[in-house]
Short mmCIF file of C-alpha atoms (C1' of nucleotides) and ligand atoms in Angstrom, two decimals:
data_model
loop_
_atom_site.label_atom_id
_atom_site.label_comp_id
_atom_site.label_asym_id
_atom_site.label_seq_id
_atom_site.Cartn_x
_atom_site.Cartn_y
_atom_site.Cartn_z
CA MET A 1 84.02 115.34 117.40
CA PHE A 2 81.44 116.71 114.98
CA SER A 3 81.61 118.33 111.57
CA LYS A 4 81.60 122.11 111.27
CA ALA A 5 78.11 121.89 109.79
CA THR A 6 76.79 120.08 112.84
CA GLU A 7 78.52 122.45 115.26
CA TYR A 8 76.94 125.42 113.49
CA ALA A 9 73.58 123.64 113.45
CA ILE A 10 73.50 123.11 117.20
CA ARG A 11 74.64 126.63 117.97
CA ALA A 12 72.15 128.12 115.51
CA VAL A 13 69.22 126.18 116.94
CA ILE A 14 70.06 127.25 120.47
CA PHE A 15 70.36 130.88 119.39
CA ILE A 16 67.10 130.78 117.44
CA ALA A 17 65.33 129.21 120.40
CA GLN A 18 66.76 131.78 122.76
CA LYS A 19 66.29 134.99 120.79
CA GLY A 20 63.58 134.23 118.25
CA SER A 21 59.85 133.63 118.19
CA GLU A 22 57.03 133.63 115.66
CA GLU A 23 56.50 137.31 116.40
CA HIS A 24 60.20 138.13 116.25
CA LYS A 25 61.86 136.06 113.59
CA LEU A 26 65.60 136.08 113.16
CA ALA A 27 67.20 136.78 109.81
CA LEU A 28 70.18 134.87 108.49
CA PRO A 29 72.82 137.60 108.94
CA GLU A 30 71.86 138.05 112.58
CA ILE A 31 72.11 134.32 113.26
CA ALA A 32 75.42 133.92 111.47
CA GLU A 33 76.79 136.94 113.32
CA ALA A 34 75.64 135.60 116.69
CA ILE A 35 77.24 132.19 116.30
CA GLN A 36 80.19 133.34 114.18
CA SER A 37 79.47 131.15 111.21
CA PRO A 38 79.78 131.81 107.46
CA PRO A 39 76.33 133.16 106.42
CA PHE A 40 75.85 131.32 103.12
CA PHE A 41 77.04 128.07 104.60
CA THR A 42 74.73 128.59 107.55
CA ALA A 43 71.83 129.11 105.14
CA LYS A 44 72.36 125.63 103.76
CA ILE A 45 72.41 124.15 107.23
CA LEU A 46 69.23 125.92 108.28
CA GLN A 47 67.50 124.57 105.19
CA LYS A 48 68.36 121.09 106.37
CA LEU A 49 66.81 121.83 109.74
CA THR A 50 63.58 123.12 108.22
CA ASN A 51 63.04 120.75 105.32
CA GLY A 52 61.98 117.34 106.56
CA SER A 53 61.69 117.49 110.32
CA GLN A 54 60.75 121.17 110.56
CA LEU A 55 62.80 121.43 113.70
CA ILE A 56 62.87 125.13 112.91
CA GLN A 57 60.46 127.23 110.85
CA SER A 58 61.39 129.66 108.12
CA VAL A 59 59.39 132.45 106.50
CA ARG A 60 60.41 134.32 103.38
CA GLY A 61 59.89 137.95 102.52
CA PRO A 62 60.09 141.15 104.54
CA ASN A 63 60.17 140.53 108.28
CA GLY A 64 60.80 136.93 107.45
CA GLY A 65 63.44 134.78 109.06
CA PHE A 66 63.75 131.79 111.35
CA TYR A 67 62.08 130.77 114.58
CA ILE A 68 61.24 127.60 116.44
CA ARG A 69 57.82 126.36 117.49
CA PRO A 70 57.40 125.98 121.25
CA GLU A 71 56.57 122.28 120.96
CA LYS A 72 59.96 121.66 119.36
CA LEU A 73 61.72 122.85 122.51
CA THR A 74 61.40 119.36 123.94
CA TRP A 75 63.59 118.02 121.15
CA THR A 76 67.15 117.24 122.13
CA ILE A 77 70.61 117.68 120.67
CA ARG A 78 70.35 114.08 119.58
CA GLU A 79 67.59 115.04 117.16
CA ILE A 80 69.82 117.70 115.65
CA LEU A 81 72.58 115.14 115.23
CA ASN A 82 70.16 112.76 113.54
CA ILE A 83 68.99 115.45 111.11
CA MET A 84 72.59 116.36 110.33
CA GLY A 85 73.38 112.71 109.74
CA GLU A 86 75.82 112.29 112.62
CA GLY A 87 73.54 110.39 114.92
CA GLU A 88 75.26 107.06 114.31
CA MET A 89 78.48 108.48 115.71
CA LEU A 90 77.05 107.75 119.15
CA ASP A 91 76.78 104.03 118.42
CA LYS A 92 80.09 103.58 116.66
CA CYS A 93 83.27 101.87 117.78
CA VAL A 94 85.96 104.33 118.82
CA LEU A 95 88.51 102.38 116.75
CA GLY A 96 86.27 102.14 113.71
CA LEU A 97 85.28 98.47 113.87
CA LYS A 98 82.24 97.78 111.74
CA LEU A 99 80.15 97.17 114.84
CA CYS A 100 80.63 98.12 118.47
CA SER A 101 79.39 95.18 120.47
CA GLU A 102 80.15 92.81 123.31
CA ILE A 103 80.68 89.91 120.93
CA ASN A 104 83.31 91.70 118.84
CA PRO A 105 84.84 94.28 121.14
CA CYS A 106 87.92 96.30 120.26
CA PRO A 107 90.69 96.72 122.84
CA LEU A 108 89.20 100.03 124.01
CA HIS A 109 85.62 98.84 124.24
CA GLU A 110 85.55 98.28 128.01
CA VAL A 111 86.88 101.73 128.84
CA TYR A 112 84.95 103.48 126.15
CA LYS A 113 81.57 101.93 126.87
CA PRO A 114 80.75 103.97 130.00
CA ILE A 115 82.00 107.11 128.29
CA LYS A 116 79.80 106.42 125.30
CA THR A 117 76.87 105.97 127.65
CA GLN A 118 77.51 109.40 129.12
CA LEU A 119 77.85 110.95 125.69
CA ASN A 120 74.53 109.47 124.69
CA ALA A 121 72.92 110.65 127.91
CA MET A 122 74.27 114.14 127.40
CA PHE A 123 72.83 114.48 123.92
CA GLU A 124 69.53 112.82 124.78
CA ASN A 125 68.91 114.64 128.05
CA LYS A 126 69.69 118.16 126.92
CA SER A 127 66.56 119.45 125.27
CA ILE A 128 66.68 122.71 123.39
CA GLY A 129 64.35 124.30 125.93
CA LEU A 130 66.48 123.20 128.85
CA LEU A 131 69.60 124.60 127.22
CA VAL A 132 67.90 127.95 126.74
CA LYS A 133 66.81 127.95 130.38
CA GLU A 134 70.34 127.13 131.50
CA MET A 135 71.77 129.83 129.28
CA GLU A 136 69.50 132.39 130.88
CA ALA A 137 70.43 131.27 134.39
CA GLY A 138 74.19 131.25 133.84
CA GLN A 139 76.74 132.88 131.60
CA TYR A 140 77.18 130.84 128.45
CA PHE A 141 78.32 131.64 124.94
CA LEU A 142 77.70 130.55 121.37
CA MET A 143 80.81 132.06 119.82
CA MET B 1 85.25 110.54 116.58
CA PHE B 2 88.52 110.13 114.70
CA SER B 3 89.49 110.08 111.04
CA LYS B 4 89.81 106.78 109.21
CA ALA B 5 93.57 107.33 109.08
CA THR B 6 93.79 107.62 112.85
CA GLU B 7 91.58 104.59 113.42
CA TYR B 8 93.80 102.52 111.14
CA ALA B 9 96.89 103.91 112.85
CA ILE B 10 95.81 102.84 116.31
CA ARG B 11 94.71 99.40 115.16
CA ALA B 12 97.91 98.90 113.18
CA VAL B 13 100.15 99.85 116.09
CA ILE B 14 98.35 97.47 118.43
CA PHE B 15 98.62 94.65 115.90
CA ILE B 16 102.30 95.30 115.25
CA ALA B 17 102.99 95.39 118.97
CA GLN B 18 101.09 92.17 119.50
CA LYS B 19 102.33 90.04 116.62
CA GLY B 20 105.63 91.60 115.57
CA SER B 21 109.17 91.88 116.86
CA GLU B 22 112.61 92.73 115.54
CA GLU B 23 113.12 89.04 114.79
CA HIS B 24 109.70 88.63 113.22
CA LYS B 25 108.79 91.73 111.29
CA LEU B 26 105.35 92.15 109.79
CA ALA B 27 104.90 93.01 106.15
CA LEU B 28 102.35 95.51 104.94
CA PRO B 29 99.85 93.05 103.40
CA GLU B 30 99.70 91.07 106.62
CA ILE B 31 99.02 94.17 108.68
CA ALA B 32 96.38 95.52 106.33
CA GLU B 33 94.73 92.12 106.26
CA ALA B 34 94.71 91.84 110.05
CA ILE B 35 93.08 95.21 110.65
CA GLN B 36 90.98 95.25 107.47
CA SER B 37 92.44 98.43 106.04
CA PRO B 38 93.31 99.39 102.47
CA PRO B 39 96.98 98.37 102.04
CA PHE B 40 98.32 101.36 100.10
CA PHE B 41 96.55 103.79 102.37
CA THR B 42 97.90 101.93 105.38
CA ALA B 43 101.40 102.26 103.97
CA LYS B 44 101.11 106.03 104.06
CA ILE B 45 99.92 105.93 107.64
CA LEU B 46 102.74 103.66 108.75
CA GLN B 47 105.25 106.04 107.17
CA LYS B 48 103.84 108.78 109.36
CA LEU B 49 104.35 106.60 112.42
CA THR B 50 107.96 105.82 111.54
CA ASN B 51 109.19 109.14 110.19
CA GLY B 52 109.63 111.64 113.00
CA SER B 53 108.77 109.94 116.25
CA GLN B 54 109.81 106.44 115.20
CA LEU B 55 106.95 105.04 117.19
CA ILE B 56 107.35 102.01 114.94
CA GLN B 57 110.39 100.78 113.01
CA SER B 58 110.51 99.78 109.38
CA VAL B 59 113.05 97.75 107.42
CA ARG B 60 113.12 97.40 103.66
CA GLY B 61 114.07 94.39 101.60
CA PRO B 62 113.50 90.66 101.96
CA ASN B 63 112.24 89.71 105.41
CA GLY B 64 111.68 93.39 105.97
CA GLY B 65 108.58 94.88 107.47
CA PHE B 66 107.42 96.67 110.58
CA TYR B 67 107.96 96.15 114.27
CA ILE B 68 107.99 98.19 117.45
CA ARG B 69 110.86 98.64 119.91
CA PRO B 70 110.06 97.40 123.42
CA GLU B 71 110.72 100.81 124.94
CA LYS B 72 107.95 102.26 122.82
CA LEU B 73 105.40 100.02 124.50
CA THR B 74 105.05 102.57 127.29
CA TRP B 75 103.71 105.11 124.79
CA THR B 76 99.99 105.66 124.88
CA ILE B 77 97.15 106.12 122.42
CA ARG B 78 97.51 109.82 123.04
CA GLU B 79 100.93 109.76 121.39
CA ILE B 80 99.44 108.13 118.32
CA LEU B 81 96.77 110.82 118.20
CA ASN B 82 99.45 113.49 118.45
CA ILE B 83 101.45 111.99 115.61
CA MET B 84 98.32 111.74 113.48
CA GLY B 85 97.51 115.36 114.25
CA GLU B 86 94.31 114.72 116.16
CA GLY B 87 95.62 115.36 119.64
CA GLU B 88 93.97 118.75 119.94
CA MET B 89 90.57 117.10 119.58
CA LEU B 90 90.83 116.25 123.27
CA ASP B 91 91.05 119.91 124.26
CA LYS B 92 88.39 121.26 121.91
CA CYS B 93 84.92 122.57 122.63
CA VAL B 94 82.22 120.09 121.68
CA LEU B 95 80.28 122.87 119.93
CA GLY B 96 83.31 124.22 118.12
CA LEU B 97 83.94 127.42 120.07
CA LYS B 98 87.44 128.74 119.44
CA LEU B 99 88.46 127.88 122.98
CA CYS B 100 86.97 125.53 125.54
CA SER B 101 87.34 127.30 128.89
CA GLU B 102 85.59 128.32 132.05
CA ILE B 103 85.59 131.97 131.05
CA ASN B 104 83.84 131.37 127.73
CA PRO B 105 81.87 128.18 128.19
CA CYS B 106 79.35 126.90 125.67
CA PRO B 107 75.97 125.62 126.89
CA LEU B 108 77.27 122.05 126.95
CA HIS B 109 80.53 122.80 128.72
CA GLU B 110 79.42 121.75 132.23
CA VAL B 111 78.15 118.35 131.10
CA TYR B 112 80.92 117.75 128.65
CA LYS B 113 83.80 118.64 130.95
CA PRO B 114 83.78 115.43 133.03
CA ILE B 115 83.31 113.37 129.88
CA LYS B 116 86.27 115.08 128.26
CA THR B 117 88.32 114.34 131.35
CA GLN B 118 87.50 110.66 131.02
CA LEU B 119 88.31 110.66 127.32
CA ASN B 120 91.67 112.21 128.07
CA ALA B 121 92.31 109.69 130.85
CA MET B 122 91.41 106.82 128.56
CA PHE B 123 93.86 107.86 125.87
CA GLU B 124 96.63 108.76 128.27
CA ASN B 125 96.35 105.73 130.53
CA LYS B 126 96.18 103.05 127.86
CA SER B 127 99.74 102.32 126.84
CA ILE B 128 100.40 100.14 123.83
CA GLY B 129 101.97 97.50 126.05
CA LEU B 130 99.00 97.42 128.38
CA LEU B 131 96.60 97.04 125.48
CA VAL B 132 98.58 94.09 124.16
CA LYS B 133 98.52 92.49 127.61
CA GLU B 134 94.76 93.03 127.87
CA MET B 135 94.24 91.59 124.42
CA GLU B 136 96.08 88.45 125.40
CA ALA B 137 94.06 88.09 128.60
CA GLY B 138 90.64 88.59 127.04
CA GLN B 139 89.00 88.23 123.66
CA TYR B 140 89.41 91.41 121.66
CA PHE B 141 89.43 92.22 117.97
CA LEU B 142 91.02 94.64 115.55
CA MET B 143 88.61 94.12 112.67
"C1'" DA C 1 127.52 90.71 91.97
"C1'" DT C 2 122.75 89.67 91.05
"C1'" DA C 3 118.10 89.09 91.65
"C1'" DA C 4 114.30 89.23 94.56
"C1'" DT C 5 111.84 91.52 98.16
"C1'" DT C 6 110.11 95.12 100.66
"C1'" DA C 7 109.13 99.87 102.27
"C1'" DA C 8 109.49 104.90 100.69
"C1'" DA C 9 108.03 108.44 97.92
"C1'" DG C 10 105.37 110.71 94.75
"C1'" DA C 11 101.61 111.28 91.45
"C1'" DC C 12 97.06 110.94 90.93
"C1'" DA C 13 91.85 110.28 91.37
"C1'" DA C 14 87.42 110.03 93.67
"C1'" DA C 15 84.63 111.58 97.16
"C1'" DG C 16 83.35 114.50 100.93
"C1'" DT C 17 83.50 118.95 103.45
"C1'" DT C 18 83.41 123.74 103.69
"C1'" DG C 19 82.40 127.83 101.76
"C1'" DT C 20 80.81 131.39 98.13
"C1'" DC C 21 77.84 133.32 94.87
"C1'" DC C 22 73.87 133.88 91.80
"C1'" DT C 23 69.17 133.28 90.48
"C1'" DT C 24 64.46 132.19 91.74
"C1'" DT C 25 60.56 132.13 94.62
"C1'" DT C 26 57.78 133.68 98.26
"C1'" DT C 27 56.00 137.12 101.17
"C1'" DT C 28 55.19 141.57 102.95
"C1'" DA C 29 54.74 146.59 102.95
"C1'" DT C 30 53.51 150.45 100.32
"C1'" DA D 1 49.84 146.19 91.60
"C1'" DT D 2 54.48 147.09 92.62
"C1'" DA D 3 58.71 147.05 94.80
"C1'" DA D 4 61.50 145.44 98.34
"C1'" DA D 5 62.99 141.88 101.48
"C1'" DA D 6 64.08 137.52 102.71
"C1'" DA D 7 64.82 132.48 102.33
"C1'" DA D 8 65.28 128.50 98.80
"C1'" DG D 9 67.81 126.31 95.49
"C1'" DG D 10 71.44 125.38 92.47
"C1'" DA D 11 76.02 125.93 90.60
"C1'" DC D 12 80.49 126.04 91.64
"C1'" DA D 13 85.29 126.35 93.78
"C1'" DA D 14 88.83 125.31 97.25
"C1'" DC D 15 90.37 122.16 100.30
"C1'" DT D 16 90.69 117.80 102.81
"C1'" DT D 17 90.21 112.95 103.23
"C1'" DT D 18 90.48 108.55 101.47
"C1'" DG D 19 92.27 105.52 98.42
"C1'" DT D 20 95.10 103.61 94.33
"C1'" DC D 21 98.99 103.00 91.54
"C1'" DT D 22 103.76 103.46 89.84
"C1'" DT D 23 108.46 104.25 90.40
"C1'" DT D 24 112.48 104.44 93.34
"C1'" DA D 25 115.53 103.08 96.92
"C1'" DA D 26 117.21 99.96 100.25
"C1'" DT D 27 118.18 95.42 101.93
"C1'" DT D 28 118.75 90.62 101.96
"C1'" DA D 29 119.53 85.97 100.18
"C1'" DT D 30 121.74 83.47 96.70
S1 LIG E 201 83.98 97.75 119.84
FE1 LIG E 201 85.29 99.45 119.87
S2 LIG E 201 84.25 100.72 121.24
FE2 LIG E 201 82.95 99.00 121.27
S1 LIG E 202 83.38 125.49 125.89
FE1 LIG E 202 82.25 124.03 124.80
S2 LIG E 202 82.90 122.22 125.78
FE2 LIG E 202 84.01 123.71 126.91
#
DNA sequence: ATAATTAAAGACAAAGTTGTCCTTTTTTAT
DNA sequence: ATAAAAAAGGACAACTTTGTCTTTAATTAT
């Protein structure tokens, strides 16, 4: 459904939100280990998440690492998808027509429409903070 | 959601089923034109659909082209996905965990599970024949 | 039989994805 | 101040996807 980069991005953000803080930053090797992702590749992805939107923060030097500001916990998976450039996927036609719409529907449009609505709801309703809370309540995994 | 190749494959099969027959085979340029796909690339995809499974038939030479045997109209989109090698996508974890299961669920598993069930139902319930019938009843497009 | 037509097959190229490594910059601890 | 630690940034390689083109093989119409 998503690229490897986006999968790693989502898992990394959840892990950073769960285990990190400004006082206890997480270093790259720890993050990559926790989500079972290639470290150098993960570094590139984390840069993308810090650069423009500053969804996560990074600090260089000893005791440096990554953390997420509390106010960013209201952001949702959808925001991560947007940053990673896969946000449009949630608007697209399942058969690849240029536009998914009522006026030019593909043969699967009727069935797919309600599913697409649920996909959108899922990614827009699940905030990072909520996911962390759910992870603490139940038994969930990132690898 | 799917690769370009798979999108073209599904659209091509539906078009061939709708407009072609053993008596009136469809040539490559006509198919590519109808689904707005690059002709040479489409040729490769159609070979994949004829080779092992013979989901579609091909005949070379003058008045040659592609058509689909009536008995294949009961096959579903899922079969096309399998042939194109994207069938596993419907079993996979949305966050890319090695296995999507109750014993090692990712934080999105609970929400995604019912959606995945509907995706699977969609691709397994829509047979090629049914899609053609629906296309003739309503106004649907392949480009 | 011959020529025309059409898909099959293979070679190739451009672009994107995934992944690795090396150097630079920033920051902290001493 | 200096050295160490950590991310940033850039170069690069392997692989996959997408797409194009050329040659070959099969089939049909004449
Ligand atoms: S047009 Fe294909 S899903 Fe809406
Ligand atoms: S484990 Fe991630 S969707 Fe089931």
